[in-house]
Amino acid sequence: MTHRLPTVRTPAELRAAVRGWHAAGQRVALVPTMGALHAGHLALVTRGLELADVVVASIFVNPKQFGPGEDLERYPRDEAGDAVKLAGAGCSLLYAPDVAVMYPPGFASFVRVAGLPDLLCGRVRPGHFDSVATVVAKLLSAAQADHAVFGEKDWQQLAIIRRMAADLDIGTQIDGCGIVRDGDGLALSSRNAYLSADERVRALALPRTLDAVRTSILAGMPVAAALAAGERSIKAAGFARLDYLELVDGETLYSLGAAAPGARLMVAGIIGTTRLIDNIAV
Ligand code: PAF
């Protein structure tokens, strides 16, 4: 039997629910999402339940974080189906505000983290991470949760949110959750739904290249040569555009010329019309 997931749609209702759990001595974790949930999102709920007593998920397709020509209109939406999945994963409450609730007339504030948003994905998605930081600041502020859990597939997003939460004294602990992959290695993403069968096969070049480049670097190949070989493999797989394949410091996101503690290998590219990202620790 499936349980109906209680749903609230305003910050006041969300805050009241969390206050109730806190008054009962329970710790609360927030899992912010844009819906179209897959096993990767449900792993965030599972992680939330390890960190806290109660998990609240949010679903809000944030229009401000989509650039002109990006996939806002076709972004998959299925709140009813998502609610069933969340309830099955042990989530206790869904926060699903409308755009008019999040951005009422007169809305004029935004949060900008300096530096980090200009690197990697930020070079081709100007303004994207400012809109992410803004909406996440709003969600964290509305929920007042003890923890908030984000997927490590969006590593740059996670680094920016950590910086923002620390800088603004947001009392919510930001936690990362490891990437969930399909059996063949492709990182789960709501955008994988856009891939044709052929693109889905060719997209495997991303995780396979990350693995190969990491192996080469750890075997002593100069980073520049390992990255150049990786770029050739991704292009040979038919990616229309490779935005970056870069070894970076996992916190500052600065490019690294050699493996170092905390290093992360990051990639983003477009196959067909779908932009995919992935990363691994080196
Ligand atoms: O990663 C996402 O799904 C979104 O960027 C987030 C964090 C929910 C903000 O809209």
mmCIF file of N, CA and C and ligand atoms in Angstrom, residues 32-35 41 58 60 62 65 75 128 132 135-136 139 150 154 157 161, ligand 1:
data_model
loop_
_atom_site.group_PDB
_atom_site.id
_atom_site.type_symbol
_atom_site.label_atom_id
_atom_site.label_comp_id
_atom_site.label_asym_id
_atom_site.label_seq_id
_atom_site.Cartn_x
_atom_site.Cartn_y
_atom_site.Cartn_z
ATOM 1 N N PRO A 32 16.549 19.202 -0.935
ATOM 2 C CA PRO A 32 16.011 20.067 -1.996
ATOM 3 C C PRO A 32 16.156 19.392 -3.367
ATOM 4 N N THR A 33 15.090 19.389 -4.160
ATOM 5 C CA THR A 33 15.147 18.803 -5.508
ATOM 6 C C THR A 33 14.317 19.656 -6.468
ATOM 7 N N MET A 34 14.463 19.314 -7.747
ATOM 8 C CA MET A 34 13.575 19.902 -8.754
ATOM 9 C C MET A 34 12.617 18.837 -9.279
ATOM 10 N N GLY A 35 12.446 17.748 -8.529
ATOM 11 C CA GLY A 35 11.524 16.697 -8.947
ATOM 12 C C GLY A 35 12.122 15.809 -10.017
ATOM 13 N N HIS A 41 18.107 10.688 -6.152
ATOM 14 C CA HIS A 41 17.397 11.547 -5.190
ATOM 15 C C HIS A 41 16.975 10.747 -3.958
ATOM 16 N N SER A 58 11.936 18.967 -0.863
ATOM 17 C CA SER A 58 11.264 20.034 -1.602
ATOM 18 C C SER A 58 11.345 19.722 -3.088
ATOM 19 N N PHE A 60 10.877 22.013 -6.450
ATOM 20 C CA PHE A 60 10.615 23.324 -7.046
ATOM 21 C C PHE A 60 11.512 23.451 -8.277
ATOM 22 N N ASN A 62 13.091 25.589 -10.375
ATOM 23 C CA ASN A 62 13.415 27.002 -10.192
ATOM 24 C C ASN A 62 13.648 27.687 -11.547
ATOM 25 N N GLN A 65 17.057 29.514 -12.528
ATOM 26 C CA GLN A 65 18.363 28.891 -12.738
ATOM 27 C C GLN A 65 18.521 28.271 -14.126
ATOM 28 N N TYR A 75 11.578 20.432 -18.929
ATOM 29 C CA TYR A 75 12.097 19.740 -17.746
ATOM 30 C C TYR A 75 10.998 18.823 -17.206
ATOM 31 N N HIS A 128 23.752 31.162 -13.549
ATOM 32 C CA HIS A 128 23.067 29.952 -13.079
ATOM 33 C C HIS A 128 23.270 29.740 -11.578
ATOM 34 N N VAL A 132 20.874 29.471 -8.220
ATOM 35 C CA VAL A 132 20.842 28.285 -7.347
ATOM 36 C C VAL A 132 21.082 28.721 -5.902
ATOM 37 N N VAL A 135 17.916 30.418 -4.508
ATOM 38 C CA VAL A 135 16.770 29.550 -4.184
ATOM 39 C C VAL A 135 17.108 28.629 -3.009
ATOM 40 N N VAL A 136 18.361 28.172 -2.945
ATOM 41 C CA VAL A 136 18.732 27.292 -1.828
ATOM 42 C C VAL A 136 18.742 28.094 -0.519
ATOM 43 N N LEU A 139 15.188 28.187 0.519
ATOM 44 C CA LEU A 139 14.702 26.896 1.027
ATOM 45 C C LEU A 139 15.267 26.629 2.425
ATOM 46 N N PHE A 150 22.644 17.236 -0.435
ATOM 47 C CA PHE A 150 22.745 17.510 -1.870
ATOM 48 C C PHE A 150 23.612 16.437 -2.520
ATOM 49 N N ASP A 154 26.432 17.096 -8.685
ATOM 50 C CA ASP A 154 26.525 18.548 -8.885
ATOM 51 C C ASP A 154 27.575 19.083 -7.913
ATOM 52 N N GLN A 157 27.935 22.887 -7.582
ATOM 53 C CA GLN A 157 26.775 23.413 -6.840
ATOM 54 C C GLN A 157 26.962 23.184 -5.342
ATOM 55 N N ILE A 161 27.135 25.950 -2.408
ATOM 56 C CA ILE A 161 26.146 25.968 -1.312
ATOM 57 C C ILE A 161 26.872 25.891 0.035
HETATM 58 O O1 PAF B 1 20.232 20.227 -7.803
HETATM 59 C C1 PAF B 1 19.056 20.630 -7.927
HETATM 60 O O2 PAF B 1 18.117 19.851 -8.112
HETATM 61 C C2 PAF B 1 18.766 22.121 -7.869
HETATM 62 O O3 PAF B 1 19.813 22.865 -8.417
HETATM 63 C C3 PAF B 1 18.441 22.620 -6.458
HETATM 64 C C4 PAF B 1 19.599 22.420 -5.495
HETATM 65 C C5 PAF B 1 17.218 21.888 -5.916
HETATM 66 C C6 PAF B 1 18.125 24.122 -6.491
HETATM 67 O O4 PAF B 1 17.069 24.395 -7.358
#
